[in-house]
Short mmCIF file of C-alpha atoms in Angstrom, two decimals:
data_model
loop_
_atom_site.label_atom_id
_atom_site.label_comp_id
_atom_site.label_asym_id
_atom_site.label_seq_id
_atom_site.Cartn_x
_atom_site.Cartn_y
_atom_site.Cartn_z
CA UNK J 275 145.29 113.77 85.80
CA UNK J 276 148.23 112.75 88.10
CA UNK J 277 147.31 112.26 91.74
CA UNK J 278 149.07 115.45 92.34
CA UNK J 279 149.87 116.81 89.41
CA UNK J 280 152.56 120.01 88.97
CA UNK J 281 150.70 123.05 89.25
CA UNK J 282 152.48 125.92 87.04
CA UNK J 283 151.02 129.42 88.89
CA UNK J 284 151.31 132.06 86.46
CA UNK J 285 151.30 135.36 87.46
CA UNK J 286 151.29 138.10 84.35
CA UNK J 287 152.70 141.67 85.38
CA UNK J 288 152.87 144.99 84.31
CA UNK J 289 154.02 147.63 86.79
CA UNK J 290 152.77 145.93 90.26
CA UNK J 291 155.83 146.42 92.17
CA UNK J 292 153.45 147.40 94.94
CA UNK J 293 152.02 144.42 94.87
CA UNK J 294 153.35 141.46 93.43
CA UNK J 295 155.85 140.71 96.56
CA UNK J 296 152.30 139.96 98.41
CA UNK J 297 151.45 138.27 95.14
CA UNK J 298 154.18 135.60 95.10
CA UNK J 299 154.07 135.38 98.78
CA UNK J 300 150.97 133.68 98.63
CA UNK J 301 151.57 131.80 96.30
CA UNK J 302 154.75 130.40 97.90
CA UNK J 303 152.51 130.06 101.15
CA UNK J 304 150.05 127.53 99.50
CA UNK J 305 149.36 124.24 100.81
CA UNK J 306 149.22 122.53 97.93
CA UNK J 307 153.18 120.66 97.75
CA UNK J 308 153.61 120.65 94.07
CA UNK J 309 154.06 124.33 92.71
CA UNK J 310 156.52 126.32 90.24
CA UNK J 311 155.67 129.78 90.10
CA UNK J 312 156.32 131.94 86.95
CA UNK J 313 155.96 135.64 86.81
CA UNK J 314 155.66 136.48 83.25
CA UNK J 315 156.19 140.26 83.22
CA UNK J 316 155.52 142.24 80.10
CA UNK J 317 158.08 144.57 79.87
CA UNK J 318 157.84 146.37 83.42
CA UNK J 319 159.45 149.78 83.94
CA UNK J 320 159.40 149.57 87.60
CA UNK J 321 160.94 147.57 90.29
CA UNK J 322 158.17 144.42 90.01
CA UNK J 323 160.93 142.33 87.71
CA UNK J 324 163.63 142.86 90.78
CA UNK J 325 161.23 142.21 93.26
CA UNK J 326 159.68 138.93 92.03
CA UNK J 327 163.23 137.74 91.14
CA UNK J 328 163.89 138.27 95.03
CA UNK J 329 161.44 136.09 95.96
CA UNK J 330 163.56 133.03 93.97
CA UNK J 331 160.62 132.65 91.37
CA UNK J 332 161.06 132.26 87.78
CA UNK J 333 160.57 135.53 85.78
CA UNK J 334 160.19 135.66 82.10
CA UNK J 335 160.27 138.91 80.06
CA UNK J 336 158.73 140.45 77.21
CA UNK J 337 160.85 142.41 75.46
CA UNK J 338 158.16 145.11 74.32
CA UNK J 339 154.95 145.76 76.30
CA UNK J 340 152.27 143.78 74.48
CA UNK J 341 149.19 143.36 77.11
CA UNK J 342 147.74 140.67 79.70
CA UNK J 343 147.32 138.44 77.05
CA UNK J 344 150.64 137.62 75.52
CA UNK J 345 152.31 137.73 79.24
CA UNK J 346 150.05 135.01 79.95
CA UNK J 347 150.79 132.92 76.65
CA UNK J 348 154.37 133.42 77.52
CA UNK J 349 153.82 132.08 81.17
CA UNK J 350 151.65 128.72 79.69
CA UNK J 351 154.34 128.24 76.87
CA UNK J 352 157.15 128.11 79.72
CA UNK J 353 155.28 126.45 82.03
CA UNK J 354 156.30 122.49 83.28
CA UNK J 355 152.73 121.83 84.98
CA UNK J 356 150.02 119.25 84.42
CA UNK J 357 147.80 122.09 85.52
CA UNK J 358 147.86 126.34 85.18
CA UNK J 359 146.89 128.29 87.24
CA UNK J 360 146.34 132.34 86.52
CA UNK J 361 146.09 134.65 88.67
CA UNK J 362 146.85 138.27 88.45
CA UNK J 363 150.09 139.92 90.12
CA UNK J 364 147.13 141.97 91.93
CA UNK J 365 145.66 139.46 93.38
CA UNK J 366 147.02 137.61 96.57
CA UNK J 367 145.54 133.53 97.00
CA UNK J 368 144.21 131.91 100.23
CA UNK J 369 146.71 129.63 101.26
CA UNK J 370 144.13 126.63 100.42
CA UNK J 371 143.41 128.03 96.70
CA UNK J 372 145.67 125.63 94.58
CA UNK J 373 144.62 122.98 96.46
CA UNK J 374 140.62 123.52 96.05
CA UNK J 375 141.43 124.21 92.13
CA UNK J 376 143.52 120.31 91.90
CA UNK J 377 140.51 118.60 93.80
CA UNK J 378 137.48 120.73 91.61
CA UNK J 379 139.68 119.44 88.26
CA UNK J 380 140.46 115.89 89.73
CA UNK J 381 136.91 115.35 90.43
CA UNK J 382 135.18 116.98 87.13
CA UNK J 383 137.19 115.23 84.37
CA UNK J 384 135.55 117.61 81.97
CA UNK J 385 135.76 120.60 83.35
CA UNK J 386 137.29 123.66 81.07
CA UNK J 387 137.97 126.14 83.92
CA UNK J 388 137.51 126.66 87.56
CA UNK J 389 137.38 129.69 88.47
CA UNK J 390 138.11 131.44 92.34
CA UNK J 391 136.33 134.55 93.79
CA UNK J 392 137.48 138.09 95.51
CA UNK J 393 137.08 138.31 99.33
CA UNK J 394 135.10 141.25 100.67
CA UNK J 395 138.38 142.88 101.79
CA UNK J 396 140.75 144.75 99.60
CA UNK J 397 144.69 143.52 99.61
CA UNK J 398 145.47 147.08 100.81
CA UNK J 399 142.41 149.26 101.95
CA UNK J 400 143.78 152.22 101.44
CA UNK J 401 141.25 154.23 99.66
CA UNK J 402 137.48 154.13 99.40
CA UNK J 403 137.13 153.39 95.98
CA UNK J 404 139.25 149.73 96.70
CA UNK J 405 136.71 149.05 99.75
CA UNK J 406 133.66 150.13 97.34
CA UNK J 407 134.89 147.91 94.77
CA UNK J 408 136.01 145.05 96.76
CA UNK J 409 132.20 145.28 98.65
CA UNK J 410 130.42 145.41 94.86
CA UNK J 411 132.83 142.32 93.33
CA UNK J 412 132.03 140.20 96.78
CA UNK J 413 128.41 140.61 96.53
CA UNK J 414 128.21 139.88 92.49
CA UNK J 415 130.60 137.02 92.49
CA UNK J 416 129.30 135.54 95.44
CA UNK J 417 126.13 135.17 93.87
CA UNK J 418 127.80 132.42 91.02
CA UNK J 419 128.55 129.58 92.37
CA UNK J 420 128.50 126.63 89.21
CA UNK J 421 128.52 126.99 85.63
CA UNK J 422 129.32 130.58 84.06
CA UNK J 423 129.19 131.69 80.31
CA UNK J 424 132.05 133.82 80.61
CA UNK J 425 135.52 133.27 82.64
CA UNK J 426 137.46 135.09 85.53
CA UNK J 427 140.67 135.52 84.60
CA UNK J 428 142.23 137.08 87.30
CA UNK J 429 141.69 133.58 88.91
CA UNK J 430 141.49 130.59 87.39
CA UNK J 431 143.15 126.96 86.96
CA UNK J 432 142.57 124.70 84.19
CA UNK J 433 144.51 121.88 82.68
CA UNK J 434 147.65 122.75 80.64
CA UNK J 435 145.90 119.83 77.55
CA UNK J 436 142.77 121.86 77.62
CA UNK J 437 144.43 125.66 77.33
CA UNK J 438 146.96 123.75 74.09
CA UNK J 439 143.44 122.63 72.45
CA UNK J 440 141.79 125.79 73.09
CA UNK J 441 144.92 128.27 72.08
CA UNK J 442 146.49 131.15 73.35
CA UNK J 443 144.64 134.62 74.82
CA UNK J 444 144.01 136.72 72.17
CA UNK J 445 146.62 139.31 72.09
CA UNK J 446 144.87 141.86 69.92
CA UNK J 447 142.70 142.47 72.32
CA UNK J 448 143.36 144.85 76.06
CA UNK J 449 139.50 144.77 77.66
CA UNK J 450 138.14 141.97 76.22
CA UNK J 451 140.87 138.93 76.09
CA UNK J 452 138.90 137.41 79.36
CA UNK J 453 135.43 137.33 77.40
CA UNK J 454 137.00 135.99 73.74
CA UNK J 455 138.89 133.52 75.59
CA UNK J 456 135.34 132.63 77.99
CA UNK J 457 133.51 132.05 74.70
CA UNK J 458 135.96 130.06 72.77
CA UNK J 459 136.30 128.04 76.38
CA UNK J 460 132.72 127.43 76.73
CA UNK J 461 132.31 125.71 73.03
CA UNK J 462 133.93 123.11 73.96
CA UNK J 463 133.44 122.79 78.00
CA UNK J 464 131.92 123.69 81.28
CA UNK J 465 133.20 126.59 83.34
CA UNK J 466 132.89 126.65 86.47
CA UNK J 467 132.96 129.64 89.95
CA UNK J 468 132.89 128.77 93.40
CA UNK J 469 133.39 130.69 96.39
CA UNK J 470 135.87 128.57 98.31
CA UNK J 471 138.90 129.43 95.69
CA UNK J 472 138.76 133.01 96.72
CA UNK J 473 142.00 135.96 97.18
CA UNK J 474 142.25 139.18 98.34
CA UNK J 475 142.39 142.49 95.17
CA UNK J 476 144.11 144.92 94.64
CA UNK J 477 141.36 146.94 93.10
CA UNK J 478 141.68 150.81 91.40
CA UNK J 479 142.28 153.04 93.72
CA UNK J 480 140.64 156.38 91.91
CA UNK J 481 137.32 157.18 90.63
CA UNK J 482 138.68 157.92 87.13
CA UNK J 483 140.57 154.44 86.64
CA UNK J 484 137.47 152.35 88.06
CA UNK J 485 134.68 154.69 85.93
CA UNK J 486 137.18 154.17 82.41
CA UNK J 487 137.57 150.32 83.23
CA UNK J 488 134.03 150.15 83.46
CA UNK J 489 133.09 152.10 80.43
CA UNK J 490 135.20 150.15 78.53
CA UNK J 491 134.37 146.34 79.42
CA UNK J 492 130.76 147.09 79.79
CA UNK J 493 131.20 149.02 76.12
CA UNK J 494 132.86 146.70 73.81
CA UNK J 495 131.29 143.31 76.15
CA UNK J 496 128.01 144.41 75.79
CA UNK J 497 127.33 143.66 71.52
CA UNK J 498 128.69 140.10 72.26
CA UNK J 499 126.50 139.38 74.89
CA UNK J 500 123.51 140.54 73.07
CA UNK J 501 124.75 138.24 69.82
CA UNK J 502 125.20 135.40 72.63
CA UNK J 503 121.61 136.38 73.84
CA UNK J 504 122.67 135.74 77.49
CA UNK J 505 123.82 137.93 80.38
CA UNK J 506 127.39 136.77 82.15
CA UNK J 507 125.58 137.23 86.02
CA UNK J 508 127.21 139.61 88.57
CA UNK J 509 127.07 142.95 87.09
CA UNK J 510 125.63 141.57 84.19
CA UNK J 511 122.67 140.05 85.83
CA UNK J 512 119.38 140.61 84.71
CA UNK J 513 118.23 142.68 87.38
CA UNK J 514 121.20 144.88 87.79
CA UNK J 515 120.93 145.27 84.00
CA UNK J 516 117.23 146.97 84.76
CA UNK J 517 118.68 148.42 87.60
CA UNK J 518 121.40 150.02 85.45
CA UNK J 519 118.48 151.17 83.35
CA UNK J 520 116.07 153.08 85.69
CA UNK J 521 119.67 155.13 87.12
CA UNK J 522 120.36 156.27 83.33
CA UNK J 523 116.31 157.38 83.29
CA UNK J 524 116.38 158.90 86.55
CA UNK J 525 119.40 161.07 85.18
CA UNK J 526 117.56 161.63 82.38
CA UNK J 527 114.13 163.17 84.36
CA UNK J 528 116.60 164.95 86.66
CA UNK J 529 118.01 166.98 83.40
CA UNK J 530 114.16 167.91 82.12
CA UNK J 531 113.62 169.54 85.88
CA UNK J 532 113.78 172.88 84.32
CA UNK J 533 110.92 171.74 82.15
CA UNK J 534 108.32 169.51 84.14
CA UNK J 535 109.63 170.65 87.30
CA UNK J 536 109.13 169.06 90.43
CA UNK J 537 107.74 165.94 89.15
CA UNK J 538 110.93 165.42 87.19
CA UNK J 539 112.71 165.49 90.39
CA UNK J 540 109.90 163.27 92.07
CA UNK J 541 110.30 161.19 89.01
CA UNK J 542 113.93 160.97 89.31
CA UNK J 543 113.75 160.06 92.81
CA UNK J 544 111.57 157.24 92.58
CA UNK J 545 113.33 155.66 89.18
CA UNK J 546 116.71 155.70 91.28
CA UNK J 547 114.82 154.03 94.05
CA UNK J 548 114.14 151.74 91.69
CA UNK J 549 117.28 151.01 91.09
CA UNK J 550 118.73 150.50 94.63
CA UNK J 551 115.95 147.79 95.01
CA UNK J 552 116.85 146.46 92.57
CA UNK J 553 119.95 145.33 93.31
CA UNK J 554 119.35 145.62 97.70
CA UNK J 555 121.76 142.80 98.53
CA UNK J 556 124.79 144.88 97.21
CA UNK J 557 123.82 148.50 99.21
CA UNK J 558 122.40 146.39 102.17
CA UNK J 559 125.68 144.43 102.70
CA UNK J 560 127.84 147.81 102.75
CA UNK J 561 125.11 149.15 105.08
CA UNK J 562 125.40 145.93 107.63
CA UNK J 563 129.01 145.31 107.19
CA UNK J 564 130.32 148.72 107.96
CA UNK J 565 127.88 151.25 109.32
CA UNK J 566 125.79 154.09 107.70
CA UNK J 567 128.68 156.80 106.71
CA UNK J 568 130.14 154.39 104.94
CA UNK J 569 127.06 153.02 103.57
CA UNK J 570 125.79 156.45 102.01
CA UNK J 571 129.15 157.33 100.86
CA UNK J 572 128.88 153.34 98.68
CA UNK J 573 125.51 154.28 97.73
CA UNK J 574 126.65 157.51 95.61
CA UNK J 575 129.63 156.10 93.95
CA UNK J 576 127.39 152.51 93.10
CA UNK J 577 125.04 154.80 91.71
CA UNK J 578 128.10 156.55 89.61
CA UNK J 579 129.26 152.79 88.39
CA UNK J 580 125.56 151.94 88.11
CA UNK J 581 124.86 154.77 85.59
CA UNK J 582 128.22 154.67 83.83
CA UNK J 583 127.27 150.86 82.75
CA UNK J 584 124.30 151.44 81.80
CA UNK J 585 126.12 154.69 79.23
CA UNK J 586 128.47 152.27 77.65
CA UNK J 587 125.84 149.27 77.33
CA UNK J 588 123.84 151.51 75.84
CA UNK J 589 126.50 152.75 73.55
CA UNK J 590 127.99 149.32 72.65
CA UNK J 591 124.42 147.42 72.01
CA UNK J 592 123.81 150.34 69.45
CA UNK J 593 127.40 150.08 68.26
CA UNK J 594 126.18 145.88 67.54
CA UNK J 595 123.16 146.85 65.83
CA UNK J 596 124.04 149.64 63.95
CA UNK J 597 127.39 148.71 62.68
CA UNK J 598 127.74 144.54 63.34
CA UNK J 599 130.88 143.48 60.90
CA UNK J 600 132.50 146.97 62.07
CA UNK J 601 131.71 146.04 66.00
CA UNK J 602 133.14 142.07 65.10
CA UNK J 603 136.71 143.68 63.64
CA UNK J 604 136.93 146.17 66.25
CA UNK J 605 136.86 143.30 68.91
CA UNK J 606 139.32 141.55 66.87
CA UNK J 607 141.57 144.62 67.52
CA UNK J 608 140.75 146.67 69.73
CA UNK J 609 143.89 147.98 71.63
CA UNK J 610 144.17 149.87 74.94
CA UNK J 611 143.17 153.85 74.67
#
């Protein structure tokens, strides 16, 4: 690598005209010197295309909506930079985030990937569900600092050479591209997450968008991690796993109440218990961070997110072991719902 190398920042869009001004912003704020930015937008129908080009940033276009995948190929194909670095046009850097990504690639010559982290605080806090999820990605990711199985794409620089020799994101693929493209990475090299490249999220700002995102990651992720036989950390940590677990029992005892009575519910209570202990650090930041009302109101959506994981894992190992070559194609191709 160059001493200071051109750093292409590629910023894929679909629809974020409410946030992709703060987007570019930041990225035109960094202090790293040597930037271009390109906002590869796939095929936006609102004002995101007119706002990005108002910033003065390049802004490519593709012609039919196609997914994350092939507006980041487009970006990397276009790009003039020694170095790319993603990040979504949800997501808003640190001023210092370029910079940290150059110096962690300078310094580890073999390095596939380094990948930044969400701060605790949403770009815009203005729902509950953003500040819930925001709180829940902190904690996870902040836990995984060094060498991951997976990748983050929503953040993440590598070297232009190493993304030509791996290939392009899949495009077949809507929930999974990050996890096909974190395997195929992590053949060849290390990946790596630290907590000093970090940005604030936009993160889903309803119940229904957060609970179907989950359900489907956690759904058609889960049968490759079990073939990997390894867990990717965060939500996908061991204990959270079992945590996830004891939730979907405690449901479970709660619905034979009418049957066993009140030791279902006595059973219920204590496997959900379970859980929360589990996986303490996440409910005891929320709790320390922002007061009790806040802290109960986390608890019951967690426990929502918690049980809706541990639904789809279910669903998707079973999917792996029942139906494997049927499980591999639909990953090939699975498309959005």
């Amino acid at each position: 690598m160059n001493e200071q190398p051109l750093v292409s920042v590629i910023i894929p869009n679909y629809n974020y005209a409410s946030t992709i001004g703060e987007c570019v912003k930041a990225a035109q704020r960094q202090t790293y010197p040597s930037i271009e930015i390109i906002v590869a937008d796939d095929a936006s129908t609102d004002d995101s295309v007119e706002i990005a080009r108002g910033l003065g940033v390049t802004v490519l276009q593709v012609p039919v909506n196609s997914g994350v995948s092939t507006a980041r190929n487009l970006g990397a194909a276009h790009a003039k930079g020694e170095v790319l670095f993603f990040v979504d046009s949800d997501v808003a850097l640190d001023p210092d985030a370029v910079e940290r990504a150059v110096q962690f690639l300078r310094d580890d010559p073999g390095l596939g990937a380094i990948c930044g982290m969400y701060r605790a605080e949403p770009m815009f806090p203005d729902s509950l569900v953003k500040r819930y999820r925001a709180i829940q990605q902190y904690v996870w990711f902040n836990e995984i600092d060094g060498a991951i199985p997976g990748l983050h794409s929503a953040l993440f620089a590598m070297k232009k050479a190493t993304f030509e020799e791996i290939g392009e994101f899949n495009d077949r693929l809507r929930w999974t591209e990050e996890q096909d493209y974190g395997f195929r990475l992590n053949a060849r090299y290390e990946v790596k997450a630290v907590p000093t490249i970090r940005g604030r999220h936009d993160h889903d700002g309803t119940m229904r968008v957060m609970l179907k995102k989950v359900f489907n990651r956690t759904r058609l992720g889960a049968p490759n991690w079990l073939r990997l036989n390894k867990l990717p950390g965060g939500a996908g940590a061991g204990h959270r796993a079992l945590g996830s677990g004891f939730v979907l029992a405690g449901v479970l005892a709660l619905g034979s109440a009418v049957l066993l009575g009140p030791w279902a519910l006595l059973a219920a209570a204590a496997l959900t218990g379970i859980s929360i202990l589990l996986d303490k650090r996440t409910y005891a930041y929320a709790f320390r961070n922002h007061g009790v009302v806040f802290g109960l109101q986390f608890t019951v959506i967690h426990l929502l997110v918690t049980l809706t994981s541990a639904v789809a894992a279910g669903i998707g190992i079973l999917q792996g072991l029942l139906f494997p070559s049927m499980t591999r194609r639909l990953y090939r191709v699975e498309k959005t719902a």
